[in-house]
Structures are given as structure tokens and as C-alpha cells.
PDB file of C-alpha atoms in Angstrom:
ATOM      1  CA  UNK A   1     -18.717 -35.578-146.923  1.00 95.00           C
ATOM      2  CA  UNK A   2     -22.534 -34.278-146.204  1.00 97.00           C
ATOM      3  CA  UNK A   3     -24.663 -36.292-148.534  1.00 98.00           C
ATOM      4  CA  UNK A   4     -28.407 -35.203-148.109  1.00 98.00           C
ATOM      5  CA  UNK A   5     -30.717 -37.905-150.355  1.00 98.00           C
ATOM      6  CA  UNK A   6     -34.778 -37.003-150.495  1.00 98.00           C
ATOM      7  CA  UNK A   7     -37.082 -39.340-151.608  1.00 98.00           C
ATOM      8  CA  UNK A   8     -40.756 -39.350-151.563  1.00 98.00           C
ATOM      9  CA  UNK A   9     -41.545 -37.428-154.244  1.00 97.00           C
ATOM     10  CA  UNK A  10     -44.672 -38.554-156.851  1.00 97.00           C
ATOM     11  CA  UNK A  11     -47.651 -37.663-158.304  1.00 98.00           C
ATOM     12  CA  UNK A  12     -50.716 -36.931-156.174  1.00 98.00           C
ATOM     13  CA  UNK A  13     -53.932 -35.275-156.412  1.00 98.00           C
ATOM     14  CA  UNK A  14     -54.923 -32.058-154.798  1.00 98.00           C
ATOM     15  CA  UNK A  15     -56.197 -31.909-152.062  1.00 98.00           C
ATOM     16  CA  UNK A  16     -53.916 -35.131-150.994  1.00 98.00           C
ATOM     17  CA  UNK A  17     -51.157 -35.537-148.472  1.00 98.00           C
ATOM     18  CA  UNK A  18     -47.646 -36.881-149.326  1.00 98.00           C
ATOM     19  CA  UNK A  19     -44.861 -37.159-146.818  1.00 98.00           C
ATOM     20  CA  UNK A  20     -41.037 -36.781-147.997  1.00 98.00           C
ATOM     21  CA  UNK A  21     -37.931 -37.870-146.753  1.00 98.00           C
ATOM     22  CA  UNK A  22     -34.091 -37.354-146.382  1.00 98.00           C
ATOM     23  CA  UNK A  23     -31.802 -39.012-145.321  1.00 98.00           C
ATOM     24  CA  UNK A  24     -28.343 -37.605-144.173  1.00 98.00           C
ATOM     25  CA  UNK A  25     -25.188 -38.530-143.708  1.00 98.00           C
ATOM     26  CA  UNK A  26     -21.405 -37.525-143.570  1.00 97.00           C
ATOM     27  CA  UNK A  27     -21.498 -35.133-140.110  1.00 97.00           C
ATOM     28  CA  UNK A  28     -23.166 -35.415-137.096  1.00 97.00           C
ATOM     29  CA  UNK A  29     -26.610 -34.734-137.818  1.00 98.00           C
ATOM     30  CA  UNK A  30     -28.437 -33.738-134.652  1.00 97.00           C
ATOM     31  CA  UNK A  31     -26.119 -30.603-134.068  1.00 97.00           C
ATOM     32  CA  UNK A  32     -27.554 -28.883-137.261  1.00 97.00           C
ATOM     33  CA  UNK A  33     -30.567 -27.177-137.912  1.00 98.00           C
ATOM     34  CA  UNK A  34     -32.417 -28.478-141.149  1.00 98.00           C
ATOM     35  CA  UNK A  35     -34.768 -27.082-143.882  1.00 98.00           C
ATOM     36  CA  UNK A  36     -36.386 -27.722-147.302  1.00 98.00           C
ATOM     37  CA  UNK A  37     -36.481 -25.596-149.584  1.00 98.00           C
ATOM     38  CA  UNK A  38     -38.572 -25.643-153.245  1.00 98.00           C
ATOM     39  CA  UNK A  39     -38.039 -24.668-156.763  1.00 97.00           C
ATOM     40  CA  UNK A  40     -41.209 -25.109-159.195  1.00 94.00           C
ATOM     41  CA  UNK A  41     -40.607 -26.166-162.704  1.00 90.00           C
ATOM     42  CA  UNK A  42     -37.956 -23.209-164.264  1.00 86.00           C
ATOM     43  CA  UNK A  43     -38.482 -20.970-161.744  1.00 88.00           C
ATOM     44  CA  UNK A  44     -36.925 -19.792-158.495  1.00 90.00           C
ATOM     45  CA  UNK A  45     -36.371 -20.670-155.121  1.00 96.00           C
ATOM     46  CA  UNK A  46     -38.639 -20.535-152.187  1.00 98.00           C
ATOM     47  CA  UNK A  47     -37.934 -21.316-148.347  1.00 98.00           C
ATOM     48  CA  UNK A  48     -40.591 -24.087-147.104  1.00 98.00           C
ATOM     49  CA  UNK A  49     -39.679 -24.938-143.566  1.00 98.00           C
ATOM     50  CA  UNK A  50     -37.091 -25.215-140.717  1.00 98.00           C
ATOM     51  CA  UNK A  51     -36.522 -26.958-137.393  1.00 98.00           C
ATOM     52  CA  UNK A  52     -34.654 -26.965-134.826  1.00 98.00           C
ATOM     53  CA  UNK A  53     -31.499 -28.995-133.843  1.00 98.00           C
ATOM     54  CA  UNK A  54     -34.155 -31.217-131.664  1.00 97.00           C
ATOM     55  CA  UNK A  55     -37.382 -30.487-133.650  1.00 97.00           C
ATOM     56  CA  UNK A  56     -38.483 -28.148-130.667  1.00 98.00           C
ATOM     57  CA  UNK A  57     -38.534 -25.415-133.075  1.00 98.00           C
ATOM     58  CA  UNK A  58     -40.144 -25.085-135.894  1.00 98.00           C
ATOM     59  CA  UNK A  59     -40.616 -22.613-138.623  1.00 97.00           C
ATOM     60  CA  UNK A  60     -42.447 -21.856-142.044  1.00 98.00           C
ATOM     61  CA  UNK A  61     -43.894 -19.269-144.478  1.00 97.00           C
ATOM     62  CA  UNK A  62     -47.518 -18.273-144.791  1.00 97.00           C
ATOM     63  CA  UNK A  63     -47.848 -20.170-148.248  1.00 96.00           C
ATOM     64  CA  UNK A  64     -47.351 -23.855-146.375  1.00 98.00           C
ATOM     65  CA  UNK A  65     -48.655 -22.891-142.408  1.00 98.00           C
ATOM     66  CA  UNK A  66     -50.878 -25.209-141.345  1.00 97.00           C
ATOM     67  CA  UNK A  67     -50.239 -27.648-144.211  1.00 98.00           C
ATOM     68  CA  UNK A  68     -46.578 -28.808-144.313  1.00 98.00           C
ATOM     69  CA  UNK A  69     -45.114 -30.205-141.015  1.00 98.00           C
ATOM     70  CA  UNK A  70     -41.231 -30.470-140.694  1.00 98.00           C
ATOM     71  CA  UNK A  71     -40.045 -33.399-138.091  1.00 98.00           C
ATOM     72  CA  UNK A  72     -36.761 -35.119-137.527  1.00 98.00           C
ATOM     73  CA  UNK A  73     -35.631 -38.499-136.747  1.00 98.00           C
ATOM     74  CA  UNK A  74     -31.670 -37.774-135.037  1.00 98.00           C
ATOM     75  CA  UNK A  75     -31.807 -41.071-133.885  1.00 98.00           C
ATOM     76  CA  UNK A  76     -32.055 -42.300-137.580  1.00 98.00           C
ATOM     77  CA  UNK A  77     -30.238 -39.043-139.083  1.00 98.00           C
ATOM     78  CA  UNK A  78     -33.507 -38.704-141.197  1.00 98.00           C
ATOM     79  CA  UNK A  79     -35.609 -34.951-141.890  1.00 98.00           C
ATOM     80  CA  UNK A  80     -39.064 -35.348-143.381  1.00 98.00           C
ATOM     81  CA  UNK A  81     -41.712 -32.973-144.457  1.00 98.00           C
ATOM     82  CA  UNK A  82     -45.180 -34.275-144.196  1.00 98.00           C
ATOM     83  CA  UNK A  83     -47.615 -31.996-146.638  1.00 98.00           C
ATOM     84  CA  UNK A  84     -51.444 -31.895-146.687  1.00 98.00           C
ATOM     85  CA  UNK A  85     -53.961 -30.309-148.432  1.00 98.00           C
ATOM     86  CA  UNK A  86     -51.589 -30.208-151.622  1.00 98.00           C
ATOM     87  CA  UNK A  87     -52.256 -28.030-153.989  1.00 97.00           C
ATOM     88  CA  UNK A  88     -51.185 -27.693-157.952  1.00 96.00           C
ATOM     89  CA  UNK A  89     -49.171 -24.436-157.057  1.00 96.00           C
ATOM     90  CA  UNK A  90     -47.154 -27.331-154.430  1.00 98.00           C
ATOM     91  CA  UNK A  91     -45.563 -28.595-158.039  1.00 98.00           C
ATOM     92  CA  UNK A  92     -41.982 -28.726-157.615  1.00 98.00           C
ATOM     93  CA  UNK A  93     -38.941 -30.554-156.783  1.00 98.00           C
ATOM     94  CA  UNK A  94     -37.718 -30.326-152.924  1.00 98.00           C
ATOM     95  CA  UNK A  95     -34.673 -30.221-151.502  1.00 98.00           C
ATOM     96  CA  UNK A  96     -33.781 -30.832-148.158  1.00 98.00           C
ATOM     97  CA  UNK A  97     -30.554 -28.724-146.759  1.00 98.00           C
ATOM     98  CA  UNK A  98     -28.261 -28.300-144.021  1.00 98.00           C
ATOM     99  CA  UNK A  99     -28.738 -24.713-142.755  1.00 96.00           C
ATOM    100  CA  UNK A 100     -25.571 -22.914-141.697  1.00 91.00           C
ATOM    101  CA  UNK A 101     -24.689 -20.907-138.819  1.00 91.00           C
ATOM    102  CA  UNK A 102     -27.829 -18.446-139.553  1.00 91.00           C
ATOM    103  CA  UNK A 103     -30.454 -19.327-142.095  1.00 92.00           C
ATOM    104  CA  UNK A 104     -28.105 -19.480-145.270  1.00 97.00           C
ATOM    105  CA  UNK A 105     -28.267 -23.264-147.162  1.00 98.00           C
ATOM    106  CA  UNK A 106     -24.780 -24.709-146.594  1.00 98.00           C
ATOM    107  CA  UNK A 107     -25.787 -27.894-148.463  1.00 98.00           C
ATOM    108  CA  UNK A 108     -28.423 -29.599-150.569  1.00 98.00           C
ATOM    109  CA  UNK A 109     -29.709 -32.746-151.524  1.00 98.00           C
ATOM    110  CA  UNK A 110     -30.271 -33.780-155.349  1.00 98.00           C
ATOM    111  CA  UNK A 111     -33.905 -33.079-154.896  1.00 98.00           C
ATOM    112  CA  UNK A 112     -37.285 -34.934-155.085  1.00 98.00           C
ATOM    113  CA  UNK A 113     -40.108 -34.255-157.419  1.00 98.00           C
ATOM    114  CA  UNK A 114     -43.543 -33.530-156.466  1.00 98.00           C
ATOM    115  CA  UNK A 115     -46.239 -33.205-158.666  1.00 98.00           C
ATOM    116  CA  UNK A 116     -50.081 -31.805-157.952  1.00 98.00           C
ATOM    117  CA  UNK A 117     -52.626 -32.907-160.437  1.00 97.00           C
ATOM    118  CA  UNK A 118     -55.697 -34.530-161.012  1.00 95.00           C
TER     119      UNK A 118
ATOM    120  CA  UNK B   1     -41.201 -10.319-146.915  1.00 96.00           C
ATOM    121  CA  UNK B   2     -37.823  -8.805-147.514  1.00 97.00           C
ATOM    122  CA  UNK B   3     -38.054  -8.174-151.242  1.00 98.00           C
ATOM    123  CA  UNK B   4     -34.547  -9.202-153.418  1.00 98.00           C
ATOM    124  CA  UNK B   5     -34.438  -7.971-156.195  1.00 97.00           C
ATOM    125  CA  UNK B   6     -31.512  -9.229-158.893  1.00 97.00           C
ATOM    126  CA  UNK B   7     -30.126  -8.229-162.297  1.00 96.00           C
ATOM    127  CA  UNK B   8     -29.523  -9.221-164.785  1.00 97.00           C
ATOM    128  CA  UNK B   9     -31.465 -11.512-165.236  1.00 97.00           C
ATOM    129  CA  UNK B  10     -29.567 -13.278-168.000  1.00 97.00           C
ATOM    130  CA  UNK B  11     -25.846 -12.529-168.922  1.00 95.00           C
ATOM    131  CA  UNK B  12     -23.295 -13.671-171.449  1.00 97.00           C
ATOM    132  CA  UNK B  13     -19.968 -13.294-171.750  1.00 96.00           C
ATOM    133  CA  UNK B  14     -16.518 -14.493-172.832  1.00 97.00           C
ATOM    134  CA  UNK B  15     -14.371 -16.874-171.189  1.00 97.00           C
ATOM    135  CA  UNK B  16     -11.711 -15.269-169.608  1.00 96.00           C
ATOM    136  CA  UNK B  17     -13.929 -11.903-169.054  1.00 97.00           C
ATOM    137  CA  UNK B  18     -14.993 -10.839-165.631  1.00 97.00           C
ATOM    138  CA  UNK B  19     -18.879 -10.774-164.827  1.00 97.00           C
ATOM    139  CA  UNK B  20     -20.360  -8.948-161.657  1.00 98.00           C
ATOM    140  CA  UNK B  21     -24.259 -10.025-160.628  1.00 98.00           C
ATOM    141  CA  UNK B  22     -26.247  -7.403-158.674  1.00 98.00           C
ATOM    142  CA  UNK B  23     -28.621  -8.074-155.617  1.00 98.00           C
ATOM    143  CA  UNK B  24     -30.864  -5.403-154.295  1.00 98.00           C
ATOM    144  CA  UNK B  25     -32.855  -6.266-151.313  1.00 98.00           C
ATOM    145  CA  UNK B  26     -36.087  -4.033-150.284  1.00 98.00           C
ATOM    146  CA  UNK B  27     -34.696  -3.047-146.989  1.00 98.00           C
ATOM    147  CA  UNK B  28     -31.061  -3.155-145.063  1.00 98.00           C
ATOM    148  CA  UNK B  29     -30.152  -6.759-144.361  1.00 98.00           C
ATOM    149  CA  UNK B  30     -27.044  -6.188-142.538  1.00 98.00           C
ATOM    150  CA  UNK B  31     -25.002  -8.442-144.740  1.00 98.00           C
ATOM    151  CA  UNK B  32     -27.129 -11.255-144.200  1.00 98.00           C
ATOM    152  CA  UNK B  33     -26.599 -12.299-147.846  1.00 98.00           C
ATOM    153  CA  UNK B  34     -25.844 -15.925-149.663  1.00 98.00           C
ATOM    154  CA  UNK B  35     -25.278 -16.525-153.374  1.00 98.00           C
ATOM    155  CA  UNK B  36     -26.124 -19.916-154.532  1.00 98.00           C
ATOM    156  CA  UNK B  37     -24.770 -21.903-157.978  1.00 98.00           C
ATOM    157  CA  UNK B  38     -27.036 -23.583-159.723  1.00 97.00           C
ATOM    158  CA  UNK B  39     -25.709 -25.853-162.655  1.00 97.00           C
ATOM    159  CA  UNK B  40     -28.361 -27.078-165.712  1.00 93.00           C
ATOM    160  CA  UNK B  41     -30.416 -30.197-163.963  1.00 93.00           C
ATOM    161  CA  UNK B  42     -28.368 -29.804-160.333  1.00 96.00           C
ATOM    162  CA  UNK B  43     -29.453 -28.579-157.266  1.00 97.00           C
ATOM    163  CA  UNK B  44     -28.042 -25.145-155.960  1.00 97.00           C
ATOM    164  CA  UNK B  45     -24.639 -24.771-154.071  1.00 98.00           C
ATOM    165  CA  UNK B  46     -23.339 -22.284-151.798  1.00 98.00           C
ATOM    166  CA  UNK B  47     -21.044 -20.013-152.934  1.00 98.00           C
ATOM    167  CA  UNK B  48     -20.952 -16.977-150.420  1.00 98.00           C
ATOM    168  CA  UNK B  49     -22.211 -16.371-146.806  1.00 98.00           C
ATOM    169  CA  UNK B  50     -22.269 -13.065-145.154  1.00 98.00           C
ATOM    170  CA  UNK B  51     -22.232 -11.346-147.970  1.00 98.00           C
ATOM    171  CA  UNK B  52     -18.110 -11.604-148.646  1.00 98.00           C
ATOM    172  CA  UNK B  53     -17.180 -15.188-146.749  1.00 98.00           C
ATOM    173  CA  UNK B  54     -16.161 -18.063-149.332  1.00 98.00           C
ATOM    174  CA  UNK B  55     -17.463 -21.347-148.462  1.00 97.00           C
ATOM    175  CA  UNK B  56     -15.747 -24.484-148.501  1.00 96.00           C
ATOM    176  CA  UNK B  57     -14.077 -25.623-151.650  1.00 96.00           C
ATOM    177  CA  UNK B  58     -15.606 -22.679-153.375  1.00 97.00           C
ATOM    178  CA  UNK B  59     -12.627 -21.346-156.241  1.00 97.00           C
ATOM    179  CA  UNK B  60     -11.294 -17.861-155.288  1.00 97.00           C
ATOM    180  CA  UNK B  61     -12.607 -16.298-158.514  1.00 97.00           C
ATOM    181  CA  UNK B  62     -15.805 -15.871-157.100  1.00 98.00           C
ATOM    182  CA  UNK B  63     -16.073 -13.187-154.898  1.00 98.00           C
ATOM    183  CA  UNK B  64     -19.386 -10.903-152.829  1.00 98.00           C
ATOM    184  CA  UNK B  65     -19.254  -7.688-151.148  1.00 98.00           C
ATOM    185  CA  UNK B  66     -21.207  -5.257-150.587  1.00 98.00           C
ATOM    186  CA  UNK B  67     -23.873  -3.700-147.390  1.00 97.00           C
ATOM    187  CA  UNK B  68     -26.697  -2.311-146.316  1.00 97.00           C
ATOM    188  CA  UNK B  69     -29.108  -3.186-149.253  1.00 98.00           C
ATOM    189  CA  UNK B  70     -26.384  -3.490-152.345  1.00 98.00           C
ATOM    190  CA  UNK B  71     -24.861  -6.637-152.953  1.00 98.00           C
ATOM    191  CA  UNK B  72     -22.698  -8.023-155.737  1.00 98.00           C
ATOM    192  CA  UNK B  73     -21.084 -11.349-156.598  1.00 98.00           C
ATOM    193  CA  UNK B  74     -18.103 -11.134-158.790  1.00 98.00           C
ATOM    194  CA  UNK B  75     -16.600 -14.285-161.231  1.00 98.00           C
ATOM    195  CA  UNK B  76     -13.143 -13.230-162.374  1.00 97.00           C
ATOM    196  CA  UNK B  77     -11.774 -15.112-165.100  1.00 96.00           C
ATOM    197  CA  UNK B  78     -15.193 -17.015-166.445  1.00 97.00           C
ATOM    198  CA  UNK B  79     -14.704 -20.227-167.533  1.00 97.00           C
ATOM    199  CA  UNK B  80     -16.708 -22.914-169.126  1.00 96.00           C
ATOM    200  CA  UNK B  81     -17.870 -24.882-165.725  1.00 96.00           C
ATOM    201  CA  UNK B  82     -19.560 -21.225-164.393  1.00 97.00           C
ATOM    202  CA  UNK B  83     -22.155 -21.516-166.730  1.00 97.00           C
ATOM    203  CA  UNK B  84     -25.097 -21.601-164.007  1.00 97.00           C
ATOM    204  CA  UNK B  85     -28.148 -20.172-162.690  1.00 97.00           C
ATOM    205  CA  UNK B  86     -26.803 -17.738-159.612  1.00 98.00           C
ATOM    206  CA  UNK B  87     -29.044 -16.389-156.992  1.00 98.00           C
ATOM    207  CA  UNK B  88     -28.803 -14.706-154.220  1.00 98.00           C
ATOM    208  CA  UNK B  89     -30.655 -15.111-150.746  1.00 98.00           C
ATOM    209  CA  UNK B  90     -31.317 -12.923-147.435  1.00 98.00           C
ATOM    210  CA  UNK B  91     -31.259 -14.602-144.460  1.00 98.00           C
ATOM    211  CA  UNK B  92     -31.257 -11.418-141.934  1.00 97.00           C
ATOM    212  CA  UNK B  93     -35.455 -11.690-141.581  1.00 96.00           C
ATOM    213  CA  UNK B  94     -37.701 -14.440-141.463  1.00 93.00           C
ATOM    214  CA  UNK B  95     -38.895 -15.423-144.380  1.00 96.00           C
ATOM    215  CA  UNK B  96     -35.841 -16.133-145.867  1.00 97.00           C
ATOM    216  CA  UNK B  97     -36.164 -15.133-149.619  1.00 98.00           C
ATOM    217  CA  UNK B  98     -34.269 -15.626-152.606  1.00 98.00           C
ATOM    218  CA  UNK B  99     -33.713 -13.383-155.974  1.00 97.00           C
ATOM    219  CA  UNK B 100     -35.454 -14.394-159.087  1.00 96.00           C
ATOM    220  CA  UNK B 101     -31.735 -15.663-160.438  1.00 96.00           C
ATOM    221  CA  UNK B 102     -29.158 -14.665-162.933  1.00 97.00           C
ATOM    222  CA  UNK B 103     -28.971 -16.815-166.383  1.00 97.00           C
ATOM    223  CA  UNK B 104     -25.284 -17.089-167.063  1.00 97.00           C
ATOM    224  CA  UNK B 105     -24.131 -18.567-170.507  1.00 97.00           C
ATOM    225  CA  UNK B 106     -21.041 -18.276-172.327  1.00 94.00           C
ATOM    226  CA  UNK B 107     -20.603 -16.153-175.460  1.00 92.00           C
TER     227      UNK B 107
END
């Protein structure tokens, strides 16, 4: 069974940094592209980042490019999201997701809440 | 970015009914469309990909169709466990973008 378990969320002040983690199990982690998707409270879904199987290629929307960094450790079956210069509009539940053959999101974790507020 | 317009925003239907949710893309997405179900307090779950392919374990009462810029999700024989929000997502082009969601309730 595919399992994705996020951690690292919490309350952080604007301008500060936070690093999210996602522990994967139930599949061969190194074979799949992985992604982060977020959802602001009572709002829709927004794709945040995608990383290739080796980690050599990363993709971001303009809203987080230059501030967020996605990475992975295939030996530990873990995915990460380093978030710098956080803004109030980054407040959301962040989901780790396993990508499908193309850019759909086949499996999702339970999410971790990030609140950016002074 | 490709804009995804979903309708209706909310929907109320009776048990056993058939419901349809629509999604329109701002340009042709060549069947690069997925549908997700998000039950209250839970994470989204994939239902459909490639516009009409059913994800593993998804009941056959869910189906997807469409082409070009117009796509739809149909739920046959509505059941109580189908109460959820439904989102479409295009992945034909970067960035992947989502519709704003349809909240489905039981009448």
C-alpha cells in the first residue's frame, strides 16, 4: 500500500524559513517523480513543485520560484520542501504526492499545515 | 497558464441520481485531464486520468469524458459516500492547474 506521511508544518513568522518532509513507503520511491501540492484554507489546490526520479530536474510555478526548493533522498525514500522568505499567502496545507506517468497526482499524503503569521 | 473553469460550484442531488460536473479549459488540453475527489477533512484522491481512465480501486460508477477544451465527470447511482468536493486538473502544459472545485451534497 502506498503511504506518504508529511511532517514539519507549523506556525512561522513572515520572512522565515521552514522545511517539510515526506516519508514514502509501499512502492519503489526512486522510480517515481514526486511533487508538492498545497491548499489554502477553504480554497482550491495549487501545484507547488515537482522533482524527477534522480532529483536532477525540478519544476516550480512562478509563485514560489526562487523561494522554495524541492529535493529528495532516494536512499531514505524521503521528499523535502525547503521554504524560504515565507509570506502570509503561503499559508496552506501542503500535500506530498506521487506523480502518475504524466503530471497527474496518483497518491497523496494526509497533509501538513503551514501557517505564516506574526 | 491554462485556466480551468469548473461548474457548477455546488450541487445537491438525491441518492441514486446521476450527476455531471463540467470542466472547461482555456485552450485545448488534448485529454490531459484528471479528476480528484476530496472528502471533508481528507486529502484529495485521484479518480480519473487521461480524461477517461479510471484509477485503481475507483468504483465504476465514476466515469470521465470529453475532448479539446470541454470535459466532464459523471457519477452514476449517487451514494452517501460520494459527498465530497471534486476538482479537475489539467496536466497538458506546465504549470499543472486545477479547477476551483464542485461541492457535492446529498439532497
